[in-house]
Short mmCIF file of N, CA and C in Angstrom, two decimals:
data_model
loop_
_atom_site.label_atom_id
_atom_site.label_comp_id
_atom_site.label_asym_id
_atom_site.label_seq_id
_atom_site.Cartn_x
_atom_site.Cartn_y
_atom_site.Cartn_z
N MET A 1 -26.18 -136.12 -5.45
CA MET A 1 -25.21 -136.97 -5.20
C MET A 1 -23.88 -137.12 -6.11
N SER A 2 -22.92 -137.06 -5.42
CA SER A 2 -21.69 -136.67 -6.32
C SER A 2 -21.17 -137.90 -6.87
N ILE A 3 -20.29 -137.50 -7.99
CA ILE A 3 -19.89 -138.35 -8.82
C ILE A 3 -18.92 -139.76 -8.43
N SER A 4 -18.61 -139.66 -7.06
CA SER A 4 -17.86 -140.62 -6.42
C SER A 4 -18.77 -141.45 -5.95
N GLU A 5 -19.79 -141.02 -5.16
CA GLU A 5 -20.85 -141.69 -4.94
C GLU A 5 -21.68 -142.51 -6.11
N GLN A 6 -21.83 -141.78 -6.95
CA GLN A 6 -22.45 -142.54 -8.57
C GLN A 6 -21.40 -143.96 -8.53
N ARG A 7 -20.05 -143.21 -8.88
CA ARG A 7 -19.48 -144.43 -9.19
C ARG A 7 -19.46 -145.69 -8.38
N LEU A 8 -19.45 -145.35 -7.00
CA LEU A 8 -19.46 -146.30 -5.74
C LEU A 8 -20.94 -147.24 -6.13
N GLU A 9 -21.91 -146.82 -6.20
CA GLU A 9 -23.26 -147.24 -6.75
C GLU A 9 -23.05 -148.06 -8.06
N LEU A 10 -22.52 -147.38 -8.80
CA LEU A 10 -22.17 -148.01 -10.32
C LEU A 10 -21.12 -149.42 -10.02
N ILE A 11 -20.20 -149.23 -9.46
CA ILE A 11 -19.45 -150.64 -8.59
C ILE A 11 -20.11 -151.61 -8.05
N LYS A 12 -20.98 -151.04 -7.20
CA LYS A 12 -21.77 -152.29 -6.57
C LYS A 12 -22.95 -152.63 -7.61
N THR A 13 -23.23 -152.10 -8.23
CA THR A 13 -24.34 -152.93 -9.39
C THR A 13 -23.84 -154.00 -9.92
N ILE A 14 -22.38 -153.25 -10.88
CA ILE A 14 -21.69 -154.25 -11.66
C ILE A 14 -21.37 -155.67 -10.88
N ILE A 15 -20.93 -155.30 -9.79
CA ILE A 15 -20.66 -156.88 -8.79
C ILE A 15 -21.56 -157.41 -8.20
N GLN A 16 -22.78 -156.64 -8.10
CA GLN A 16 -23.89 -157.32 -7.71
C GLN A 16 -23.47 -158.28 -6.34
N ASP A 17 -23.21 -157.58 -5.74
CA ASP A 17 -22.76 -157.54 -4.08
C ASP A 17 -23.67 -157.22 -3.20
N ASP A 18 -24.20 -157.86 -2.10
CA ASP A 18 -25.04 -157.07 -1.21
C ASP A 18 -24.11 -156.54 -0.27
N GLU A 19 -22.66 -157.40 -0.15
CA GLU A 19 -22.42 -156.33 1.18
C GLU A 19 -22.18 -155.16 0.85
N SER A 20 -22.52 -153.91 1.98
CA SER A 20 -22.30 -152.68 1.60
C SER A 20 -20.84 -151.97 2.25
N ALA A 21 -19.86 -151.97 1.05
CA ALA A 21 -18.60 -151.45 1.21
C ALA A 21 -18.52 -149.85 1.46
N THR A 22 -17.83 -149.44 2.36
CA THR A 22 -17.94 -148.28 2.51
C THR A 22 -16.69 -147.59 2.35
N GLU A 23 -15.53 -148.01 1.84
CA GLU A 23 -14.28 -147.68 1.33
C GLU A 23 -14.10 -147.82 -0.10
N GLU A 24 -13.98 -146.87 -0.74
CA GLU A 24 -13.71 -146.91 -2.35
C GLU A 24 -12.78 -147.76 -2.75
N GLU A 25 -11.45 -147.91 -1.90
CA GLU A 25 -10.43 -148.76 -2.51
C GLU A 25 -10.89 -150.01 -2.04
N GLU A 26 -11.55 -150.54 -1.08
CA GLU A 26 -12.24 -151.64 -1.03
C GLU A 26 -12.98 -152.05 -1.94
N ILE A 27 -13.85 -151.08 -2.34
CA ILE A 27 -14.66 -152.10 -3.55
C ILE A 27 -14.18 -152.21 -4.77
N LEU A 28 -13.06 -151.22 -5.00
CA LEU A 28 -12.16 -151.20 -6.40
C LEU A 28 -11.57 -152.19 -6.61
N HIS A 29 -10.94 -152.57 -5.43
CA HIS A 29 -10.23 -154.02 -5.13
C HIS A 29 -10.81 -155.40 -5.20
N LYS A 30 -12.26 -155.08 -4.80
CA LYS A 30 -13.43 -156.33 -5.06
C LYS A 30 -13.69 -156.06 -6.46
N LEU A 31 -14.10 -155.10 -7.03
CA LEU A 31 -14.10 -155.35 -8.60
C LEU A 31 -13.07 -155.88 -9.25
N LEU A 32 -11.72 -155.42 -8.96
CA LEU A 32 -10.59 -155.75 -9.85
C LEU A 32 -10.58 -157.34 -9.59
N GLU A 33 -11.05 -158.26 -8.63
CA GLU A 33 -10.70 -159.12 -7.94
C GLU A 33 -11.74 -160.27 -8.74
N GLU A 34 -12.91 -159.74 -8.81
CA GLU A 34 -14.01 -160.42 -9.25
C GLU A 34 -13.95 -160.31 -11.01
N SER A 35 -14.03 -161.67 -11.72
CA SER A 35 -14.09 -161.62 -13.28
C SER A 35 -15.24 -161.52 -13.56
N LEU A 36 -15.59 -160.39 -14.46
CA LEU A 36 -16.89 -160.45 -15.10
C LEU A 36 -16.99 -161.23 -16.25
N SER A 37 -15.91 -161.22 -17.45
CA SER A 37 -16.02 -161.58 -18.61
C SER A 37 -16.37 -163.29 -18.42
N LYS A 38 -17.16 -163.66 -19.37
CA LYS A 38 -17.94 -164.87 -19.50
C LYS A 38 -17.46 -165.62 -20.82
N ASN A 39 -17.58 -166.63 -21.01
CA ASN A 39 -17.61 -167.50 -22.33
C ASN A 39 -19.18 -167.66 -22.46
N THR A 40 -19.81 -166.77 -23.26
CA THR A 40 -21.31 -166.76 -23.15
C THR A 40 -21.52 -167.64 -24.28
N VAL A 41 -20.66 -168.18 -25.27
CA VAL A 41 -21.37 -169.27 -26.44
C VAL A 41 -21.20 -170.39 -25.58
N THR A 42 -20.34 -171.02 -24.89
CA THR A 42 -19.99 -171.98 -24.18
C THR A 42 -21.35 -172.20 -22.94
N GLU A 43 -21.50 -171.32 -22.31
CA GLU A 43 -22.39 -171.08 -21.65
C GLU A 43 -23.71 -171.44 -22.04
N HIS A 44 -24.07 -170.83 -23.31
CA HIS A 44 -25.24 -171.09 -23.96
C HIS A 44 -25.56 -172.59 -24.78
N GLU A 45 -24.23 -173.11 -25.10
CA GLU A 45 -24.55 -174.37 -25.77
C GLU A 45 -24.40 -175.48 -24.88
N ASN A 46 -24.14 -175.08 -23.63
CA ASN A 46 -24.26 -176.29 -22.56
C ASN A 46 -25.59 -176.07 -21.91
N LYS A 47 -26.59 -175.17 -22.16
CA LYS A 47 -28.12 -175.36 -21.72
C LYS A 47 -28.87 -175.60 -22.97
N LEU A 48 -28.30 -176.11 -24.26
CA LEU A 48 -29.45 -176.46 -25.25
C LEU A 48 -29.44 -178.14 -25.24
N THR A 49 -30.92 -178.08 -25.56
CA THR A 49 -31.79 -179.47 -25.96
C THR A 49 -31.44 -180.27 -26.90
N PHE A 50 -31.40 -181.56 -27.20
CA PHE A 50 -31.08 -182.35 -28.17
C PHE A 50 -32.14 -181.69 -29.25
N GLY A 51 -33.15 -181.31 -29.03
CA GLY A 51 -33.62 -180.66 -30.51
C GLY A 51 -33.55 -179.52 -30.62
N GLN A 52 -33.14 -178.58 -30.12
CA GLN A 52 -32.04 -177.45 -30.09
C GLN A 52 -30.81 -177.35 -30.94
N LYS A 53 -30.10 -178.68 -30.84
CA LYS A 53 -28.77 -178.95 -31.16
C LYS A 53 -29.03 -179.55 -32.61
N ALA A 54 -29.96 -180.40 -32.76
CA ALA A 54 -30.52 -181.20 -34.18
C ALA A 54 -30.54 -179.89 -34.82
N ALA A 55 -31.55 -179.32 -34.75
CA ALA A 55 -31.92 -177.93 -35.35
C ALA A 55 -31.01 -176.87 -35.88
N ASP A 56 -29.94 -176.62 -34.94
CA ASP A 56 -28.99 -176.04 -35.35
C ASP A 56 -27.75 -176.51 -36.56
N ARG A 57 -27.91 -177.74 -36.35
CA ARG A 57 -27.30 -178.82 -37.10
C ARG A 57 -27.73 -178.74 -38.42
N LEU A 58 -29.08 -178.97 -38.24
CA LEU A 58 -29.75 -178.77 -39.77
C LEU A 58 -29.75 -177.61 -40.37
N ALA A 59 -30.05 -176.45 -39.73
CA ALA A 59 -29.73 -175.41 -40.15
C ALA A 59 -28.00 -174.92 -40.69
N LYS A 60 -27.23 -175.34 -40.27
CA LYS A 60 -26.06 -175.38 -40.71
C LYS A 60 -25.79 -176.13 -42.25
N PHE A 61 -26.42 -177.30 -41.77
CA PHE A 61 -26.25 -178.28 -43.19
C PHE A 61 -27.16 -177.32 -44.43
N ALA A 62 -28.04 -177.14 -43.83
CA ALA A 62 -29.44 -176.34 -44.94
C ALA A 62 -28.76 -174.96 -45.60
N GLY A 63 -27.86 -174.54 -45.14
CA GLY A 63 -27.19 -173.33 -45.51
C GLY A 63 -25.69 -173.42 -45.98
N SER A 64 -25.35 -174.74 -46.50
CA SER A 64 -24.23 -175.05 -47.00
C SER A 64 -24.25 -175.02 -48.34
N TRP A 65 -23.06 -175.09 -49.25
CA TRP A 65 -23.10 -175.18 -50.27
C TRP A 65 -22.94 -176.90 -50.74
N VAL A 66 -22.89 -177.84 -49.59
CA VAL A 66 -23.17 -179.46 -50.06
C VAL A 66 -24.20 -179.51 -50.28
N PHE A 67 -25.31 -179.04 -49.43
CA PHE A 67 -26.73 -178.99 -49.33
C PHE A 67 -27.32 -178.46 -50.59
N ILE A 68 -26.74 -177.39 -51.14
CA ILE A 68 -27.58 -176.90 -52.53
C ILE A 68 -26.93 -177.59 -53.71
N ILE A 69 -25.73 -178.13 -53.62
CA ILE A 69 -25.60 -178.93 -54.63
C ILE A 69 -25.94 -180.57 -54.68
N LEU A 70 -26.33 -181.26 -53.28
CA LEU A 70 -26.94 -182.36 -53.18
C LEU A 70 -28.29 -182.02 -53.76
N PHE A 71 -28.89 -181.08 -53.49
CA PHE A 71 -30.40 -180.73 -53.84
C PHE A 71 -30.89 -180.36 -55.29
N PHE A 72 -29.63 -179.74 -55.93
CA PHE A 72 -29.72 -179.55 -57.38
C PHE A 72 -29.36 -180.99 -57.98
N LEU A 73 -28.47 -181.68 -57.81
CA LEU A 73 -28.53 -182.90 -58.20
C LEU A 73 -29.30 -183.93 -57.98
N THR A 74 -30.03 -183.94 -57.01
CA THR A 74 -31.32 -184.67 -56.79
C THR A 74 -32.34 -184.10 -57.68
N LEU A 75 -32.86 -183.00 -57.87
CA LEU A 75 -33.65 -182.45 -58.81
C LEU A 75 -33.24 -182.85 -60.33
N VAL A 76 -32.16 -182.66 -60.61
CA VAL A 76 -31.54 -183.27 -61.92
C VAL A 76 -32.03 -184.64 -62.13
N VAL A 77 -31.46 -185.45 -60.78
CA VAL A 77 -32.10 -186.95 -60.96
C VAL A 77 -33.23 -187.26 -61.37
N TRP A 78 -34.15 -186.54 -60.53
CA TRP A 78 -35.34 -187.11 -60.44
C TRP A 78 -36.22 -186.68 -61.82
N ILE A 79 -36.09 -185.53 -62.42
CA ILE A 79 -36.34 -184.94 -63.69
C ILE A 79 -35.97 -185.98 -64.67
N THR A 80 -34.58 -186.45 -64.66
CA THR A 80 -33.92 -187.37 -65.62
C THR A 80 -34.68 -188.67 -65.83
N ILE A 81 -34.99 -188.95 -64.29
CA ILE A 81 -35.77 -190.46 -64.12
C ILE A 81 -37.02 -190.51 -65.21
N ASN A 82 -37.79 -189.31 -64.61
CA ASN A 82 -39.13 -188.90 -65.11
C ASN A 82 -39.49 -188.74 -66.01
N THR A 83 -38.41 -188.35 -67.36
CA THR A 83 -38.77 -187.83 -68.51
C THR A 83 -38.16 -188.55 -69.39
N LEU A 84 -36.86 -189.32 -69.44
CA LEU A 84 -35.73 -189.73 -70.13
C LEU A 84 -35.77 -191.38 -70.13
N LEU A 85 -35.74 -192.08 -68.83
CA LEU A 85 -35.24 -193.14 -68.24
C LEU A 85 -36.58 -194.06 -68.38
N LEU A 86 -37.71 -193.89 -67.48
CA LEU A 86 -38.62 -194.43 -67.10
C LEU A 86 -39.79 -194.53 -68.50
N THR A 87 -40.23 -195.68 -68.96
CA THR A 87 -41.33 -195.51 -70.04
C THR A 87 -42.84 -195.29 -69.44
N LYS A 88 -42.89 -195.67 -68.24
CA LYS A 88 -44.14 -195.32 -67.31
C LYS A 88 -43.34 -194.50 -66.01
N PRO A 89 -43.61 -193.27 -66.20
CA PRO A 89 -43.05 -192.61 -65.11
C PRO A 89 -43.68 -192.50 -63.88
N TYR A 90 -43.21 -192.32 -62.82
CA TYR A 90 -44.27 -192.05 -61.49
C TYR A 90 -44.57 -190.67 -61.23
N ASP A 91 -43.73 -189.63 -61.64
CA ASP A 91 -44.22 -188.51 -61.69
C ASP A 91 -43.92 -187.71 -63.22
N VAL A 92 -45.10 -187.56 -63.77
CA VAL A 92 -44.88 -186.57 -64.98
C VAL A 92 -44.60 -185.25 -64.91
N TYR A 93 -44.57 -184.73 -66.03
CA TYR A 93 -44.14 -183.59 -66.61
C TYR A 93 -44.28 -182.66 -65.52
N PRO A 94 -45.43 -182.12 -65.42
CA PRO A 94 -45.00 -180.88 -64.21
C PRO A 94 -44.79 -181.12 -63.02
N PHE A 95 -44.12 -182.70 -62.89
CA PHE A 95 -43.58 -183.01 -61.53
C PHE A 95 -44.47 -182.76 -60.19
N ILE A 96 -45.87 -182.98 -60.19
CA ILE A 96 -46.51 -182.51 -58.80
C ILE A 96 -46.12 -183.17 -57.79
N LEU A 97 -45.73 -184.52 -57.89
CA LEU A 97 -44.85 -185.25 -56.28
C LEU A 97 -43.91 -184.28 -56.31
N LEU A 98 -43.01 -184.08 -57.14
CA LEU A 98 -41.52 -183.22 -56.68
C LEU A 98 -42.07 -182.37 -56.12
N ASN A 99 -43.18 -181.49 -56.51
CA ASN A 99 -43.66 -179.95 -55.98
C ASN A 99 -44.17 -180.36 -54.78
N LEU A 100 -44.55 -181.26 -54.20
CA LEU A 100 -45.16 -181.90 -53.10
C LEU A 100 -43.94 -181.82 -51.85
N ILE A 101 -43.14 -182.69 -52.68
CA ILE A 101 -41.80 -182.80 -51.70
C ILE A 101 -41.27 -181.73 -51.00
N LEU A 102 -40.92 -180.99 -52.38
CA LEU A 102 -40.35 -179.48 -52.20
C LEU A 102 -40.77 -178.52 -51.38
N SER A 103 -42.58 -178.39 -51.48
CA SER A 103 -43.00 -177.74 -50.62
C SER A 103 -43.20 -178.33 -49.32
N CYS A 104 -43.39 -179.70 -48.88
CA CYS A 104 -42.76 -180.11 -47.57
C CYS A 104 -41.36 -179.99 -46.60
N LEU A 105 -40.64 -180.10 -48.08
CA LEU A 105 -39.38 -179.64 -47.36
C LEU A 105 -39.24 -178.35 -46.96
N ALA A 106 -39.46 -177.47 -47.60
CA ALA A 106 -39.35 -176.04 -47.34
C ALA A 106 -40.40 -175.71 -45.75
N ALA A 107 -41.67 -176.39 -45.76
CA ALA A 107 -42.30 -175.91 -44.63
C ALA A 107 -41.74 -176.51 -43.52
N ILE A 108 -40.81 -177.61 -43.38
CA ILE A 108 -40.46 -178.32 -42.74
C ILE A 108 -38.94 -177.45 -41.93
N GLN A 109 -38.53 -176.77 -42.95
CA GLN A 109 -36.69 -176.28 -42.68
C GLN A 109 -37.25 -174.95 -42.44
N ALA A 110 -38.09 -173.91 -42.48
CA ALA A 110 -38.05 -172.85 -42.45
C ALA A 110 -38.01 -172.50 -41.07
N PRO A 111 -39.42 -173.27 -40.27
CA PRO A 111 -39.39 -172.87 -38.68
C PRO A 111 -38.11 -173.34 -38.28
N VAL A 112 -37.38 -174.77 -39.02
CA VAL A 112 -36.18 -175.26 -37.91
C VAL A 112 -35.00 -174.07 -37.96
N ILE A 113 -35.09 -173.54 -39.03
CA ILE A 113 -33.74 -172.51 -39.17
C ILE A 113 -34.20 -171.32 -38.35
N MET A 114 -35.50 -171.02 -38.28
CA MET A 114 -35.97 -169.66 -37.67
C MET A 114 -35.53 -169.85 -36.35
N MET A 115 -35.84 -171.06 -35.78
CA MET A 115 -35.81 -171.33 -34.13
C MET A 115 -33.88 -171.13 -34.23
N SER A 116 -33.26 -171.56 -35.26
CA SER A 116 -31.54 -171.71 -35.25
C SER A 116 -30.94 -170.22 -34.80
N GLN A 117 -32.00 -169.27 -35.91
CA GLN A 117 -31.44 -167.76 -35.92
C GLN A 117 -32.06 -167.10 -34.50
N ASN A 118 -33.02 -167.63 -34.06
CA ASN A 118 -33.28 -167.36 -32.48
C ASN A 118 -32.55 -167.68 -31.38
N ARG A 119 -32.10 -168.84 -31.34
CA ARG A 119 -31.10 -168.94 -30.81
C ARG A 119 -29.59 -168.39 -30.63
N GLN A 120 -29.37 -167.96 -31.94
CA GLN A 120 -28.04 -167.36 -32.56
C GLN A 120 -28.02 -165.94 -32.06
N GLU A 121 -29.40 -165.30 -32.22
CA GLU A 121 -29.66 -163.81 -31.73
C GLU A 121 -29.77 -163.91 -30.27
N GLU A 122 -30.06 -164.84 -29.11
CA GLU A 122 -30.18 -164.95 -28.02
C GLU A 122 -28.45 -165.00 -27.67
N LYS A 123 -27.54 -165.61 -28.55
CA LYS A 123 -26.39 -165.50 -28.06
C LYS A 123 -25.82 -164.69 -28.35
N ASP A 124 -25.93 -164.21 -29.24
CA ASP A 124 -25.37 -162.31 -29.59
C ASP A 124 -26.04 -161.28 -28.32
N ARG A 125 -27.02 -161.44 -28.05
CA ARG A 125 -27.58 -160.78 -26.64
C ARG A 125 -26.84 -160.97 -25.50
N LEU A 126 -26.46 -162.27 -25.20
CA LEU A 126 -25.57 -162.62 -24.18
C LEU A 126 -24.45 -162.05 -24.15
N ARG A 127 -23.81 -162.01 -25.30
CA ARG A 127 -22.53 -161.64 -25.95
C ARG A 127 -22.26 -160.18 -25.60
N ALA A 128 -23.24 -159.45 -26.12
CA ALA A 128 -23.50 -158.04 -25.94
C ALA A 128 -23.52 -157.53 -24.54
N LYS A 129 -24.21 -158.35 -23.96
CA LYS A 129 -24.20 -158.09 -22.31
C LYS A 129 -23.16 -157.94 -21.21
N ASN A 130 -22.30 -159.23 -21.78
CA ASN A 130 -21.22 -159.66 -21.25
C ASN A 130 -20.06 -158.32 -21.78
N ASP A 131 -20.27 -158.04 -23.03
CA ASP A 131 -19.27 -157.02 -23.47
C ASP A 131 -19.52 -155.73 -22.84
N TYR A 132 -20.65 -155.27 -22.47
CA TYR A 132 -20.98 -154.18 -22.13
C TYR A 132 -20.28 -153.91 -20.49
N ARG A 133 -20.73 -155.11 -20.04
CA ARG A 133 -20.16 -155.25 -18.80
C ARG A 133 -18.85 -155.12 -18.22
N VAL A 134 -18.10 -156.02 -19.52
CA VAL A 134 -16.57 -155.93 -19.00
C VAL A 134 -16.15 -154.44 -19.49
N ASN A 135 -16.65 -153.83 -20.18
CA ASN A 135 -16.56 -152.50 -20.85
C ASN A 135 -16.55 -151.32 -19.61
N LEU A 136 -17.87 -151.39 -19.04
CA LEU A 136 -18.08 -150.64 -17.66
C LEU A 136 -17.15 -150.81 -16.75
N LYS A 137 -16.60 -151.93 -16.67
CA LYS A 137 -15.73 -152.51 -15.52
C LYS A 137 -14.38 -151.46 -15.84
N SER A 138 -14.13 -151.95 -17.22
CA SER A 138 -12.62 -151.32 -17.72
C SER A 138 -12.83 -149.94 -17.91
N GLU A 139 -13.62 -149.04 -17.83
CA GLU A 139 -13.91 -147.79 -17.86
C GLU A 139 -13.76 -147.19 -16.34
N ILE A 140 -14.07 -148.16 -15.27
CA ILE A 140 -14.31 -147.68 -13.99
C ILE A 140 -12.68 -147.70 -13.65
N ILE A 141 -12.39 -148.73 -13.61
CA ILE A 141 -10.57 -149.21 -13.78
C ILE A 141 -9.77 -147.98 -14.11
N VAL A 142 -10.12 -147.52 -15.60
CA VAL A 142 -9.20 -146.91 -16.25
C VAL A 142 -9.73 -145.44 -15.31
N GLU A 143 -10.55 -144.82 -15.00
CA GLU A 143 -11.13 -143.65 -14.76
C GLU A 143 -10.42 -143.78 -13.30
N ASP A 144 -10.45 -144.63 -12.52
CA ASP A 144 -9.54 -144.64 -10.98
C ASP A 144 -8.29 -144.59 -11.36
N ILE A 145 -7.51 -145.21 -12.15
CA ILE A 145 -5.95 -145.06 -12.37
C ILE A 145 -5.81 -143.97 -12.67
N HIS A 146 -6.50 -143.08 -13.65
CA HIS A 146 -6.71 -141.41 -14.12
C HIS A 146 -6.60 -140.82 -12.87
N GLN A 147 -7.55 -140.96 -12.18
CA GLN A 147 -7.51 -140.00 -10.88
C GLN A 147 -6.24 -140.51 -9.81
N LYS A 148 -5.96 -141.61 -9.93
CA LYS A 148 -4.40 -141.95 -8.93
C LYS A 148 -2.99 -141.40 -9.55
N LEU A 149 -3.30 -141.16 -11.11
CA LEU A 149 -2.34 -140.29 -11.92
C LEU A 149 -1.86 -139.35 -11.19
N ASP A 150 -3.26 -138.30 -11.44
CA ASP A 150 -3.38 -137.07 -11.09
C ASP A 150 -3.05 -136.91 -9.97
N ASP A 151 -3.46 -137.48 -8.82
CA ASP A 151 -2.93 -137.58 -7.76
C ASP A 151 -1.64 -137.39 -7.25
N ILE A 152 -0.58 -138.33 -8.37
CA ILE A 152 0.66 -138.55 -8.08
C ILE A 152 1.34 -137.22 -8.61
N LEU A 153 0.81 -137.06 -9.49
CA LEU A 153 1.32 -135.96 -10.61
C LEU A 153 1.08 -134.12 -9.59
N GLU A 154 0.27 -134.42 -9.07
CA GLU A 154 -0.11 -133.28 -7.77
C GLU A 154 0.85 -133.26 -6.59
N ASN A 155 0.91 -134.49 -6.27
CA ASN A 155 1.85 -134.84 -4.88
C ASN A 155 3.51 -134.48 -5.58
N GLN A 156 3.73 -134.62 -6.87
CA GLN A 156 5.05 -134.24 -7.35
C GLN A 156 5.55 -133.23 -7.23
N ASP A 157 4.05 -132.42 -8.29
CA ASP A 157 4.44 -130.73 -7.91
C ASP A 157 4.87 -130.09 -6.74
N GLU A 158 4.08 -130.77 -5.73
CA GLU A 158 4.15 -130.01 -4.18
C GLU A 158 5.40 -130.85 -3.83
N LEU A 159 5.65 -131.55 -4.04
CA LEU A 159 7.45 -132.13 -3.53
C LEU A 159 8.70 -131.22 -3.98
N ILE A 160 8.27 -130.62 -5.53
CA ILE A 160 9.26 -130.38 -6.19
C ILE A 160 9.27 -128.71 -5.65
N LYS A 161 8.35 -128.26 -5.38
CA LYS A 161 8.03 -126.61 -4.60
C LYS A 161 8.67 -126.98 -3.25
N ARG A 162 8.58 -127.87 -2.71
CA ARG A 162 9.02 -128.02 -1.24
C ARG A 162 10.65 -128.16 -1.39
N LEU A 163 11.20 -129.16 -2.10
CA LEU A 163 12.61 -129.00 -2.57
C LEU A 163 13.11 -128.10 -3.17
N VAL A 164 12.50 -127.20 -4.17
CA VAL A 164 12.75 -125.86 -4.54
C VAL A 164 13.04 -124.63 -3.29
N ALA A 165 11.67 -124.98 -2.16
CA ALA A 165 12.00 -124.02 -1.00
C ALA A 165 13.00 -124.51 -0.23
N LEU A 166 13.23 -125.95 0.07
CA LEU A 166 14.39 -125.80 1.00
C LEU A 166 15.82 -125.59 0.24
N GLU A 167 15.99 -125.95 -0.99
CA GLU A 167 17.22 -125.45 -1.60
C GLU A 167 17.38 -123.96 -1.23
N ALA A 168 16.50 -123.34 -1.38
CA ALA A 168 16.59 -121.73 -1.70
C ALA A 168 17.17 -121.40 -0.01
N LYS A 169 16.08 -122.13 0.90
CA LYS A 169 16.67 -122.01 2.18
C LYS A 169 18.03 -122.18 2.29
N GLN A 170 18.75 -123.38 2.09
CA GLN A 170 20.21 -123.89 2.12
C GLN A 170 21.35 -122.65 1.55
N ASN A 171 20.68 -122.12 0.58
CA ASN A 171 21.66 -121.40 -0.33
C ASN A 171 21.52 -120.03 0.24
N SER A 172 20.36 -119.67 1.14
CA SER A 172 20.46 -118.60 1.91
C SER A 172 21.35 -118.16 3.14
#
């Protein structure tokens, strides 16, 4: 299989068209007309369920400075109330209830954050696939332009030789 035939097959594969085009120019024009680039982020976000969107929002909040500051303030307030302010504290020094709450929070938060990370990974995969297809299309088009430029330069050299021969003929 020649390079030209391989390129035709590659172009057909990229545009995923069932039509079998016989002319290279026809295929190239079809490739130029069809847009391969997609907004993968919007495409992916349109398919998310309510639970997935909620998980993403929770992961975004749990990974923010606001969450860290609020969490730290909550711990300080909890400890202060139970050690200094209450005469009969509801959670004494080893803070077993606080540890239970923190463990439950971590047990719920970790899988939700992992789900969000998995969706981000899927978005990255879609983006990489789209980038690959667009880059491949660009490479094929640049290769075709390069070939046409080579043809033009060849024709130009041929025309110059003919002109020189005609001038020499006229001068003789």
